[in-house]
Amino acid sequence: MDFLELCKKRFSERHFSDVPVEEEKLLKILEAGRIAPTGCNYQPQRIYVIRSEEAMKKAVSTGASLCGCPLALLVCYDLSEVWKNPADRGFSEYNCGEQDTSIVASSMMFEAEQLGVHSLWIRGFDSVELSEAFDLPENHKPVMMLALGYPSEKSHPAHLHFKRKELSETVKYI
Ligand SMILES: Cc1cc2nc3c(=O)[nH]c(=O)nc-3n(C[C@H](O)[C@H](O)[C@H](O)COP(=O)(O)O)c2cc1C
């Protein structure tokens, strides 16, 4: 499928079925994240695969609304291995972790869509609670979770999916 068509087809899935995602599809999704570009190629992404009942319960207890998905990826970056830019006079503490993990997660999200696996990008969690719940190393900074699975019969795009600004509102030719 044409990539733009794939982008248009994707929507945030909030009604997952309990059908498990096949192992080979999970591996392809993870592979798409593995080969994503990162700042200076430092590859600071650290991905936790959540699919046991116990891990799901822990994740939900931190506020993450996983919508009944059978599989979720917690995407973190390693603060000790991320590219930093002390030369940035506007933001000397800057590191590329959020950018790196976002492109990793986006690559996984679109690979999932290509494979017929729906997804939901989730940032609505408390990162302190999450780190504690999974006993994450202190240098692993959680950025987002990607809920993955197949749609249930209730599946439909939410109203916000159809609200996008016109290019003229977000793009300026200078
Ligand atoms: C950075 C980010 C954080 C998000 N966090 C959540 C979340 O915690 N819970 C949720 O249900 N959706 C979350 N979403 C999904 C957005 O609400 C959704 O992408 C947006 O409303 C557009 O809808 P669509 O994805 O169906 O096109 C998040 C999306 C992004 C990119």
Coordinates of C-alpha atoms and ligand atoms in Angstrom, one line a residue:
M1 CA 0.0 0.0 0.0
D2 CA 1.1 3.5 -0.8
F3 CA 2.6 5.1 2.4
L4 CA 0.3 8.1 2.4
E5 CA -2.7 5.7 2.1
L6 CA -1.4 3.8 5.1
C7 CA -1.1 7.0 7.1
K8 CA -4.6 7.9 6.2
K9 CA -5.9 4.5 7.1
R10 CA -4.3 4.5 10.6
F11 CA -6.3 5.7 13.6
S12 CA -6.0 5.4 17.4
E13 CA -7.5 2.1 18.3
R14 CA -9.4 2.2 21.6
H15 CA -11.4 -1.0 21.3
F16 CA -9.0 -3.9 21.0
S17 CA -10.0 -7.5 20.8
D18 CA -8.2 -10.1 22.9
V19 CA -6.8 -11.9 19.9
P20 CA -3.0 -12.1 20.5
V21 CA -0.5 -10.5 18.1
E22 CA 1.5 -13.2 16.3
E23 CA 5.2 -13.5 17.4
E24 CA 6.5 -13.0 13.8
K25 CA 4.5 -9.7 13.6
L26 CA 5.8 -8.5 16.9
L27 CA 9.4 -9.2 15.7
K28 CA 8.7 -7.3 12.4
I29 CA 7.3 -4.4 14.5
L30 CA 10.4 -4.4 16.7
E31 CA 12.7 -4.6 13.7
A32 CA 11.1 -1.4 12.2
G33 CA 12.0 0.3 15.5
R34 CA 15.5 -1.2 15.5
I35 CA 16.5 0.3 12.2
A36 CA 15.0 3.8 12.8
P37 CA 17.3 6.7 12.7
T38 CA 18.5 8.2 16.0
G39 CA 20.6 11.2 16.9
C40 CA 24.3 10.5 16.0
N41 CA 23.1 6.8 15.6
Y42 CA 23.4 6.4 19.4
Q43 CA 20.3 4.1 19.5
P44 CA 19.3 4.9 23.0
Q45 CA 15.8 3.3 22.7
R46 CA 15.0 0.7 25.3
I47 CA 11.8 -1.2 24.7
Y48 CA 9.9 -3.2 27.2
V49 CA 7.4 -5.8 25.9
I50 CA 4.3 -5.9 28.0
R51 CA 2.0 -8.9 27.4
S52 CA 1.6 -10.9 30.6
E53 CA -1.5 -10.3 32.7
E54 CA 0.6 -9.1 35.6
A55 CA 2.6 -6.6 33.5
M56 CA -0.6 -5.3 31.9
K57 CA -2.2 -4.7 35.4
K58 CA 1.0 -2.8 36.5
A59 CA 0.9 -0.6 33.4
V60 CA -2.8 0.2 33.9
S61 CA -2.2 1.0 37.5
T62 CA 0.1 3.9 36.4
G63 CA -2.8 5.6 34.6
A64 CA -2.1 4.2 31.1
S65 CA -5.4 3.4 29.4
L66 CA -4.5 0.3 27.4
C67 CA -8.0 -0.3 26.1
G68 CA -7.8 -4.0 26.5
C69 CA -4.9 -4.5 24.2
P70 CA -3.1 -7.9 24.3
L71 CA 0.3 -6.3 23.8
A72 CA 2.0 -3.0 24.6
L73 CA 5.5 -1.7 24.1
L74 CA 6.9 0.7 26.6
V75 CA 9.4 2.9 24.8
C76 CA 12.2 4.5 26.9
Y77 CA 15.5 6.0 26.2
D78 CA 18.7 5.5 28.1
L79 CA 19.8 8.8 29.4
S80 CA 23.4 7.6 29.6
E81 CA 23.5 6.7 25.9
V82 CA 21.5 9.5 24.3
W83 CA 23.0 12.2 22.0
K84 CA 23.2 15.6 23.8
N85 CA 23.9 19.0 22.4
P86 CA 25.6 21.2 24.9
A87 CA 26.3 23.7 22.1
D88 CA 22.6 24.6 21.9
R89 CA 22.6 28.0 23.5
G90 CA 18.8 28.0 23.9
F91 CA 18.7 24.6 25.7
S92 CA 22.0 23.4 27.0
E93 CA 20.4 20.4 28.8
Y94 CA 19.0 19.2 25.5
N95 CA 19.1 15.6 24.5
C96 CA 17.5 13.8 21.6
G97 CA 15.7 11.1 23.7
E98 CA 12.2 12.2 22.9
Q99 CA 13.0 12.6 19.2
D100 CA 14.8 9.3 19.0
T101 CA 12.0 7.3 20.8
S102 CA 9.3 9.1 18.8
I103 CA 10.8 8.1 15.4
V104 CA 11.3 4.6 16.8
A105 CA 7.7 4.4 18.0
S106 CA 6.4 5.9 14.8
S107 CA 8.2 3.4 12.7
M108 CA 6.8 0.6 14.8
M109 CA 3.3 2.1 14.6
F110 CA 3.3 2.2 10.8
E111 CA 4.8 -1.2 10.5
A112 CA 2.1 -2.5 12.8
E113 CA -0.5 -0.8 10.6
Q114 CA 1.0 -2.3 7.5
L115 CA 0.6 -5.8 9.1
G116 CA -3.0 -5.1 10.0
V117 CA -2.2 -4.6 13.7
H118 CA -3.9 -1.5 15.1
S119 CA -2.2 0.8 17.7
L120 CA -2.7 3.5 20.2
W121 CA 0.1 5.9 21.2
I122 CA -0.2 6.6 25.0
R123 CA 1.5 9.2 27.1
G124 CA -1.2 9.5 29.7
F125 CA 0.7 7.8 32.5
D126 CA 2.8 8.9 35.5
S127 CA 6.4 8.2 34.6
V128 CA 7.5 8.0 38.2
E129 CA 4.8 5.4 39.0
L130 CA 5.7 3.5 35.8
S131 CA 9.4 3.5 36.6
E132 CA 8.6 2.2 40.1
A133 CA 6.0 -0.4 39.0
F134 CA 8.5 -2.0 36.5
D135 CA 11.6 -1.3 38.6
L136 CA 13.2 0.4 35.6
P137 CA 16.9 1.4 35.8
E138 CA 17.2 5.0 36.8
N139 CA 18.7 6.0 33.5
H140 CA 15.8 4.5 31.5
K141 CA 13.4 7.4 30.8
P142 CA 9.9 6.3 29.8
V143 CA 8.5 8.3 26.9
M144 CA 5.4 6.5 25.6
M145 CA 3.6 3.3 25.3
L146 CA 2.3 1.7 22.1
A147 CA -0.7 -0.4 22.6
L148 CA -1.0 -3.0 19.9
G149 CA -3.6 -5.5 18.8
Y150 CA -6.5 -6.3 16.5
P151 CA -9.8 -4.3 16.5
S152 CA -12.9 -5.6 18.2
E153 CA -16.3 -5.3 16.7
K154 CA -16.7 -1.9 18.6
S155 CA -13.6 -0.5 16.8
H156 CA -14.1 3.0 15.2
P157 CA -12.0 6.2 14.9
A158 CA -12.8 8.8 17.6
H159 CA -14.1 12.2 16.4
L160 CA -10.7 13.8 16.8
H161 CA -9.3 11.6 14.1
F162 CA -11.3 13.6 11.6
K163 CA -10.1 17.0 12.9
R164 CA -6.9 18.0 11.2
K165 CA -5.8 21.6 10.5
E166 CA -5.3 22.7 7.0
L167 CA -1.7 22.9 5.7
S168 CA -2.1 26.6 5.5
E169 CA -2.5 26.7 9.3
T170 CA 0.7 24.7 10.1
V171 CA 3.0 25.3 7.2
K172 CA 4.7 28.6 6.3
Y173 CA 6.9 29.1 3.2
I174 CA 9.7 31.5 4.2
Ligands
LIG1 C1 2.2 12.3 22.0 C2 0.9 11.6 22.0 C3 0.3 11.3 23.2 C4 -0.9 10.6 23.2 N1 -1.4 10.1 24.4 C5 -2.6 9.5 24.4 C6 -3.1 8.9 25.6 O1 -2.5 8.9 26.7 N2 -4.3 8.3 25.5 C7 -5.1 8.2 24.4 O2 -6.2 7.6 24.4 N3 -4.6 8.7 23.2 C8 -3.4 9.3 23.2 N4 -2.9 9.8 22.0 C9 -3.6 9.7 20.8 C10 -4.2 11.0 20.3 O3 -5.2 11.4 21.1 C11 -4.7 10.8 18.8 O4 -3.6 10.5 18.0 C12 -5.3 12.1 18.2 O5 -6.5 12.4 18.9 C13 -5.6 11.9 16.7 O6 -6.5 10.8 16.6 P1 -6.1 9.6 15.6 O7 -4.8 9.0 16.1 O8 -7.2 8.6 15.7 O9 -5.9 10.1 14.2 C14 -1.6 10.4 22.0 C15 -1.0 10.8 20.8 C16 0.3 11.3 20.8 C17 0.9 11.6 19.5

